[in-house]
mmCIF file of C-alpha atoms in Angstrom:
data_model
loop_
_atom_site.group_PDB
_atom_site.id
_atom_site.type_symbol
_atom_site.label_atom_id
_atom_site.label_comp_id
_atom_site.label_asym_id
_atom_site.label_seq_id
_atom_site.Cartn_x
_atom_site.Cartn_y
_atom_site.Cartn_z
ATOM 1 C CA UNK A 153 0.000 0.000 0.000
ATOM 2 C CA UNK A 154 0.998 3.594 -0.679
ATOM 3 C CA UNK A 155 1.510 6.140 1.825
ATOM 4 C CA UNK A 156 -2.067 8.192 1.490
ATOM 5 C CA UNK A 157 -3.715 4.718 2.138
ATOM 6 C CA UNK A 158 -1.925 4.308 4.869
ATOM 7 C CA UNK A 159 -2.535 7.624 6.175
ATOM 8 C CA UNK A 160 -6.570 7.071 5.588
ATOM 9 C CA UNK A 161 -6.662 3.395 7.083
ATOM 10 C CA UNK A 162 -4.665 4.763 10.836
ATOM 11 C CA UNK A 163 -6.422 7.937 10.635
ATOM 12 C CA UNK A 164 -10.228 6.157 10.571
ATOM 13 C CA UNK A 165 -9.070 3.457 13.185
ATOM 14 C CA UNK A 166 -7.570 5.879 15.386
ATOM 15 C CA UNK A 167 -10.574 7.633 15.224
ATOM 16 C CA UNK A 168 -12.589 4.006 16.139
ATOM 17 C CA UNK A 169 -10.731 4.358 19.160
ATOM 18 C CA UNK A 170 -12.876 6.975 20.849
ATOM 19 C CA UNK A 171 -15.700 4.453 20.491
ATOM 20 C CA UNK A 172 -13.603 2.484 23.283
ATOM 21 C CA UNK A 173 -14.474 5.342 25.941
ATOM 22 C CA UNK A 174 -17.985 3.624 25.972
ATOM 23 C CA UNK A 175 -16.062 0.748 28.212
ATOM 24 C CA UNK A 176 -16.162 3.159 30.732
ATOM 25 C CA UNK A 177 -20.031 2.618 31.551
ATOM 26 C CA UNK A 178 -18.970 -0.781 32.523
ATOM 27 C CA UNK A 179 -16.674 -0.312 35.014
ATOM 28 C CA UNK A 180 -17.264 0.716 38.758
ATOM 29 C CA UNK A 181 -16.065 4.012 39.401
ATOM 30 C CA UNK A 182 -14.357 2.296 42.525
ATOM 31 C CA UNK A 183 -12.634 -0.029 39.702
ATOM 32 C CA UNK A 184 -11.806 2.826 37.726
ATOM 33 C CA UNK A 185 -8.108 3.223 38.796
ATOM 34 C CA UNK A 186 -7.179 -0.433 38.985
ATOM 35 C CA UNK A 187 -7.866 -1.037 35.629
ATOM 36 C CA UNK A 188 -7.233 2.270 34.035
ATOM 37 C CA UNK A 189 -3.418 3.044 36.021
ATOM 38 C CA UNK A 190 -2.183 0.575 34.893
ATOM 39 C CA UNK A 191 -3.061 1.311 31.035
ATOM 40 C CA UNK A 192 -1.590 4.890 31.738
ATOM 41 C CA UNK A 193 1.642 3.099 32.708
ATOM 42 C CA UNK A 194 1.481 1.115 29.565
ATOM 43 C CA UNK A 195 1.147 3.538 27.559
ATOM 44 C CA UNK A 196 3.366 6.435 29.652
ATOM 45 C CA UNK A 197 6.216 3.745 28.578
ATOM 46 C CA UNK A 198 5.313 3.255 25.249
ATOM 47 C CA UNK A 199 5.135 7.083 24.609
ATOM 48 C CA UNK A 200 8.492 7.807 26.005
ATOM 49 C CA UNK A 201 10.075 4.312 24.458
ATOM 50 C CA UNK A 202 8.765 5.367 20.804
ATOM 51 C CA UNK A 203 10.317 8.351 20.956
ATOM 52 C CA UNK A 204 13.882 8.089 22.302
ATOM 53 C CA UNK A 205 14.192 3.881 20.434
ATOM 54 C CA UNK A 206 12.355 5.221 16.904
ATOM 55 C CA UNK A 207 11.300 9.154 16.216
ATOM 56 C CA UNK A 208 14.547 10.492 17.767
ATOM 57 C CA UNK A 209 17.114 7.812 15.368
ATOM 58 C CA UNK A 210 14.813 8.123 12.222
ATOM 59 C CA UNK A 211 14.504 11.919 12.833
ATOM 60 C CA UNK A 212 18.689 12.127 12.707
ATOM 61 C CA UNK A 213 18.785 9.617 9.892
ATOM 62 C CA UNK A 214 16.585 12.205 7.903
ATOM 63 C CA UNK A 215 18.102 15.372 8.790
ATOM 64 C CA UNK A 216 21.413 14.272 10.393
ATOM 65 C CA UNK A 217 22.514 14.893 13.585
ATOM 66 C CA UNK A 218 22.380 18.399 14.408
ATOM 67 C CA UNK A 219 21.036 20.809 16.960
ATOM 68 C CA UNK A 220 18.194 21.582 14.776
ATOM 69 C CA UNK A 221 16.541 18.352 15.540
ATOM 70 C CA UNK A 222 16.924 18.892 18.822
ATOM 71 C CA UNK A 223 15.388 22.123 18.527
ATOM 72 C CA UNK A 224 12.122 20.457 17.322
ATOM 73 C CA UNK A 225 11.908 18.041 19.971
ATOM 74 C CA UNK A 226 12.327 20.788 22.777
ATOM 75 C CA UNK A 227 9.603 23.221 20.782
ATOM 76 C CA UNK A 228 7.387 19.686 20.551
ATOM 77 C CA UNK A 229 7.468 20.161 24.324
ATOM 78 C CA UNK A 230 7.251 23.833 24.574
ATOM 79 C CA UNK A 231 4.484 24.117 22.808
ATOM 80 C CA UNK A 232 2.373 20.921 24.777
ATOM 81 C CA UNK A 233 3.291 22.555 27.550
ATOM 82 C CA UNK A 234 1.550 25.862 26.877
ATOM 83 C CA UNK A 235 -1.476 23.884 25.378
ATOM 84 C CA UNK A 236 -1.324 22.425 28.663
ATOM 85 C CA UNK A 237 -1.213 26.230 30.679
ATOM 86 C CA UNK A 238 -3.812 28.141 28.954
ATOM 87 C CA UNK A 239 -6.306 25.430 28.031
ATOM 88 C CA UNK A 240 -5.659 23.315 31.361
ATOM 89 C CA UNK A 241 -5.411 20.145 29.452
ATOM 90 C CA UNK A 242 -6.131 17.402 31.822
ATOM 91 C CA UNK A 243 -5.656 13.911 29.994
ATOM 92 C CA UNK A 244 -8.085 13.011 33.104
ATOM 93 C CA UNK A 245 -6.712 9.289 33.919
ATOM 94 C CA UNK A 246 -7.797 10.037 37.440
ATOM 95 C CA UNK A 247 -10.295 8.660 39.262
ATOM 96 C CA UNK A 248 -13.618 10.141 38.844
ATOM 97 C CA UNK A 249 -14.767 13.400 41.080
ATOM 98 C CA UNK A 250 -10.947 14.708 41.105
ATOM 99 C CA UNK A 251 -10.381 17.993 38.677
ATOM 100 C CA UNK A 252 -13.039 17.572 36.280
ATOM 101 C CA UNK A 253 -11.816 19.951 33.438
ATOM 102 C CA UNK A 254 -15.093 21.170 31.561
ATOM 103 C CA UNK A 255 -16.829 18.773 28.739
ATOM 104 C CA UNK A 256 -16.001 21.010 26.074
ATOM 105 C CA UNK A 257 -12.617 22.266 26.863
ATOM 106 C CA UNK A 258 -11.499 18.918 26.721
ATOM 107 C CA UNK A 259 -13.497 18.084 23.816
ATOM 108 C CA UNK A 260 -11.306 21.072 21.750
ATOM 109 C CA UNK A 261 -8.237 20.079 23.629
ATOM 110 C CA UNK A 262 -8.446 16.332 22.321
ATOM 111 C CA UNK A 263 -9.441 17.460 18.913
ATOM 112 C CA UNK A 264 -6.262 19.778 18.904
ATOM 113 C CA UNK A 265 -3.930 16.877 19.845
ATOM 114 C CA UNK A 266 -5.722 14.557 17.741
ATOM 115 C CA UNK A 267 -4.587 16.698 14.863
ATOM 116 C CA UNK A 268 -0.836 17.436 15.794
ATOM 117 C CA UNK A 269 -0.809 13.334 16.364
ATOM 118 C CA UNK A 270 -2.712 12.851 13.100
ATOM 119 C CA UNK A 271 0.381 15.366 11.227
ATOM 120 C CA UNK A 272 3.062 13.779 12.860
ATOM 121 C CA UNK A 273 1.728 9.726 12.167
ATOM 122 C CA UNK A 274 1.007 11.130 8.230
ATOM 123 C CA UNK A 275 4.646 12.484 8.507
ATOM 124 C CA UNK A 276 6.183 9.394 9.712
ATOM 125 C CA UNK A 277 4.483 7.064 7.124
ATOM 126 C CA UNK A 278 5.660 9.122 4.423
ATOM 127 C CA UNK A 279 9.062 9.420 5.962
ATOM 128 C CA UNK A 280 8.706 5.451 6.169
ATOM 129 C CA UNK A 281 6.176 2.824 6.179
ATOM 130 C CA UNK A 282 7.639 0.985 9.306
ATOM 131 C CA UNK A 283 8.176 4.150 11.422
ATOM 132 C CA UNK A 284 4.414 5.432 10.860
ATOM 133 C CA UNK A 285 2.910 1.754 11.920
ATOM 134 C CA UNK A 286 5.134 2.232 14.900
ATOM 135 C CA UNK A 287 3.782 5.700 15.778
ATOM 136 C CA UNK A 288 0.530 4.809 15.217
ATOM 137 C CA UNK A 289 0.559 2.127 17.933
ATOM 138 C CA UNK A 290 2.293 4.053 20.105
ATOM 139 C CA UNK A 291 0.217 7.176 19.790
ATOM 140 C CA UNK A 292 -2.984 3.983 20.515
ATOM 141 C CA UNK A 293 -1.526 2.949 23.229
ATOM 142 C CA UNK A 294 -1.640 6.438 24.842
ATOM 143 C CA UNK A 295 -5.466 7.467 23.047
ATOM 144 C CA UNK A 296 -7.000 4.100 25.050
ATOM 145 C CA UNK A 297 -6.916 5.030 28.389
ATOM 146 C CA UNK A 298 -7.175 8.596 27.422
ATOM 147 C CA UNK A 299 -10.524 8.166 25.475
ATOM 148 C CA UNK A 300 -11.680 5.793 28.396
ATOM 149 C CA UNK A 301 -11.209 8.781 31.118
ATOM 150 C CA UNK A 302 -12.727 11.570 28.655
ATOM 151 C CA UNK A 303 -15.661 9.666 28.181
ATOM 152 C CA UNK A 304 -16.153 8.289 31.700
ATOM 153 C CA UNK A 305 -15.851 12.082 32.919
ATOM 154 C CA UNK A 306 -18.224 13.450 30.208
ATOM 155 C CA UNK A 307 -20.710 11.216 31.279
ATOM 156 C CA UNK A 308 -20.546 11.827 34.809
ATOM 157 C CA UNK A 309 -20.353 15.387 34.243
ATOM 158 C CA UNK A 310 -23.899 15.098 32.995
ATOM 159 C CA UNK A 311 -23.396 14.548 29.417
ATOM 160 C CA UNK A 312 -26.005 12.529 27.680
ATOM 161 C CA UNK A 313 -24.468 8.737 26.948
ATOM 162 C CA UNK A 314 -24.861 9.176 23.043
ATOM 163 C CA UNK A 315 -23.964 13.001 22.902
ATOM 164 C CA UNK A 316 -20.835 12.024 25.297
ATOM 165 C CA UNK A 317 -19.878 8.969 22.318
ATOM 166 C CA UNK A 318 -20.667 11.358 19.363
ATOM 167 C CA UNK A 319 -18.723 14.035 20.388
ATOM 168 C CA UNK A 320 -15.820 12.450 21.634
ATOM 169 C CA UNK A 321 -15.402 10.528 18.190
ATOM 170 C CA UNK A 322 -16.147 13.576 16.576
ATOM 171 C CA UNK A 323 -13.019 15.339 17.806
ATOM 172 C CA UNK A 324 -11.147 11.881 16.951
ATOM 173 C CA UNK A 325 -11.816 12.631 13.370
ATOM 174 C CA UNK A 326 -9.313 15.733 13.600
ATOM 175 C CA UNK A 327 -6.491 12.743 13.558
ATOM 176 C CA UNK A 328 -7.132 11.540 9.904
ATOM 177 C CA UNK A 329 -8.019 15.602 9.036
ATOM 178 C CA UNK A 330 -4.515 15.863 10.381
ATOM 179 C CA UNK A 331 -2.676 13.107 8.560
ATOM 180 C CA UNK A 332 -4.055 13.963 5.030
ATOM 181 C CA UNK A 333 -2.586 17.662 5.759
ATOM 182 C CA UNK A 334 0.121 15.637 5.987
ATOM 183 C CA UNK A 335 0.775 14.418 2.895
ATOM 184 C CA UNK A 336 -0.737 17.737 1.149
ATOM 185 C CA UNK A 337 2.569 19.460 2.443
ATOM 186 C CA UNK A 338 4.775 16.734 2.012
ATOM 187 C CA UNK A 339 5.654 18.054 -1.440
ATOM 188 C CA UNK A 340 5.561 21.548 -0.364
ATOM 189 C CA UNK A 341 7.584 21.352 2.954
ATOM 190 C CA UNK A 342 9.797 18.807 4.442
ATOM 191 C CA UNK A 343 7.500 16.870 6.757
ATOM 192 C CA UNK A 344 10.686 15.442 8.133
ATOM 193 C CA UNK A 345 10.746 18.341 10.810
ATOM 194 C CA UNK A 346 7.609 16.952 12.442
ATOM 195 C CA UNK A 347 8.992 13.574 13.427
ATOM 196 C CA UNK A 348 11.062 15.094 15.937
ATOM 197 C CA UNK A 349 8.428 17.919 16.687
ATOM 198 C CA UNK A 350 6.574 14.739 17.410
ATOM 199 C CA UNK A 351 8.572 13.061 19.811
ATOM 200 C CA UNK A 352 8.689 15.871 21.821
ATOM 201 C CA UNK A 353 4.973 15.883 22.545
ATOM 202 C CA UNK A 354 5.174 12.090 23.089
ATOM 203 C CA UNK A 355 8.067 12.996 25.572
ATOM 204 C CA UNK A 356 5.968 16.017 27.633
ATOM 205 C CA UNK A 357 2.657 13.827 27.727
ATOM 206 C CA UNK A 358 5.014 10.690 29.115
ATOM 207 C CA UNK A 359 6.633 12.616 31.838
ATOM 208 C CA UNK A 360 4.292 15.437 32.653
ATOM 209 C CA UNK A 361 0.932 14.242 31.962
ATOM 210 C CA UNK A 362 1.344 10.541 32.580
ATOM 211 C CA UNK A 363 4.087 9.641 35.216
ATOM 212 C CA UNK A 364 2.268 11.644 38.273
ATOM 213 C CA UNK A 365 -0.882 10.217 37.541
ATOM 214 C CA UNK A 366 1.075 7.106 39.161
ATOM 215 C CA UNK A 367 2.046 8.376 42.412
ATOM 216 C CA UNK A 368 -1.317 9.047 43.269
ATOM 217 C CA UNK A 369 -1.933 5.218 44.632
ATOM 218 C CA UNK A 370 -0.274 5.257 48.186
ATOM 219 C CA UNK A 371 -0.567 1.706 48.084
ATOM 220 C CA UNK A 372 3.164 -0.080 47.660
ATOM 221 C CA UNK A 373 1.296 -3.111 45.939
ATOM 222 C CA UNK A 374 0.070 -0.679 43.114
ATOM 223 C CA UNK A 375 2.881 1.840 42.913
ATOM 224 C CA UNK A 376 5.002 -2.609 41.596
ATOM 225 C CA UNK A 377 2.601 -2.647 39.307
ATOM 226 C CA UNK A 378 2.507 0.365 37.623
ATOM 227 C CA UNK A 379 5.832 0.543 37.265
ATOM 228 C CA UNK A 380 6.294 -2.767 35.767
ATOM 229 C CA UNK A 381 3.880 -1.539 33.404
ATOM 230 C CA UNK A 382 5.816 1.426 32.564
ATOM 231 C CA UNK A 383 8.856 -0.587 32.448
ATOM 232 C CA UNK A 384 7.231 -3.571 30.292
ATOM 233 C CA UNK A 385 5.957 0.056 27.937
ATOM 234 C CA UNK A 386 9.716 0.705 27.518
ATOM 235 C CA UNK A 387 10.802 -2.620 27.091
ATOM 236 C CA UNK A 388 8.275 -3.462 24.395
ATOM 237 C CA UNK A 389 9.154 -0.305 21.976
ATOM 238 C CA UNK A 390 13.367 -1.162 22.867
ATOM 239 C CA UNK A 391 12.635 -4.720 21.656
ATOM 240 C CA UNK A 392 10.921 -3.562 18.665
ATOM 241 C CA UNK A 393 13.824 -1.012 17.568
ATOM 242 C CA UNK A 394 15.821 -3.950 17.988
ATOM 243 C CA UNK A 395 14.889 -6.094 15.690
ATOM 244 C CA UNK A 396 13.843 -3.972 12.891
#
């Protein structure tokens, strides 16, 4: 397959993912944590692995190993960060009644990272086939327990069940929007540039967003597990770097 179909098939089944956040109904709040922490230290690993075993090599294999790509992975973080200041972006992976951010701020605050993550997957499969199937699990791993706690906390914010699903696959679509811009620019600019950009935002949501979400559990029992997880997260990506 070529690159655009690519782009089209991990865009839509990205998107699908929201329709996980409906799992959410099923579980107790009181079960909320012990299934979802662990997930967020899953996927905390697998953000940070994918970006320091693949975006960070393939990003100085394409534009050599300079400052400049260093640049773009510290203004990938700079610029997560401020997302993160002025719209107080909550990726909400906390149990329910803590912080609730409001329905539609995080509605346009998903969208809007839907759509870098949708530009930097559509640059990575045009950069390489391999690299974008590796981003795009990587960026899953993280939207899974993300869409489970955006949905959970729509819903018991008040949001009507089906208005809560729509919505939150609605701003899931901004990830294909954002891969096809993609490969518009990829003859007009050098999409390169994003891969890094890309890790950066992997590398702020891993150790900002993610990481103290798991020293929230006082329990010693839990604080094993979720670091395995994180660990195991790592370990996964390494292995994968490994042997490709």
């Amino acid at each position: 397959m070529g690159a655009l179909v690519w782009i089209v098939v991990a865009g839509l089944a990205m998107s699908a993912i929201a329709l996980v956040g409906s799992a959410a109904l099923l579980i107790p709040d009181r079960h909320f944590s012990r299934i979802v922490m662990p997930l967020v230290g899953l996927a905390a690993g697998a953000l940070l692995g994918g970006a320091l075993f693949h975006m960070l090599p393939e990003s100085i294999a394409a534009l050599g190993n300079n400052l400049a790509v260093f640049a773009w992975v510290g203004l990938g973080v700079m610029v997560f960060h401020v997302l993160e200041q002025f719209l107080h972006w909550h990726h909400c992976h906390r149990p329910m009644g803590q912080h609730r951010p409001l329905g539609y701020l995080i509605l346009a605050a998903d969208g809007l990272h839907n759509f870098v993550g949708g530009v930097a997957v559509g640059s990575a499969f045009i950069v390489d086939i391999r690299l974008g199937i590796v981003t795009w699990l990587v960026a899953a791993a993280h939207e899974v327990p993300q869409e489970i706690g955006d949905f959970g906390i729509l819903v018991h914010s008040g949001w009507n069940v089906r208005h809560a699903l729509a919505y939150n696959v609605a701003s899931a679509l901004t990830f294909p929007i954002g891969g096809l811009l993609a490969y518009w620019l990829a003859g007009r600019v050098d999409v390169a540039v994003l891969i890094p950009f890309a890790a950066g935002n992997f590398i702020y949501i891993a150790l900002a967003d993610l990481l103290p979400e798991l020293t929230t559990s006082p329990a010693p029992q839990r604080k094993i597990t979720h670091t395995a997880c994180f660990a195991g997260g790592l370990l996964v990506l390494w292995a994968i770097a490994a042997v490709t």
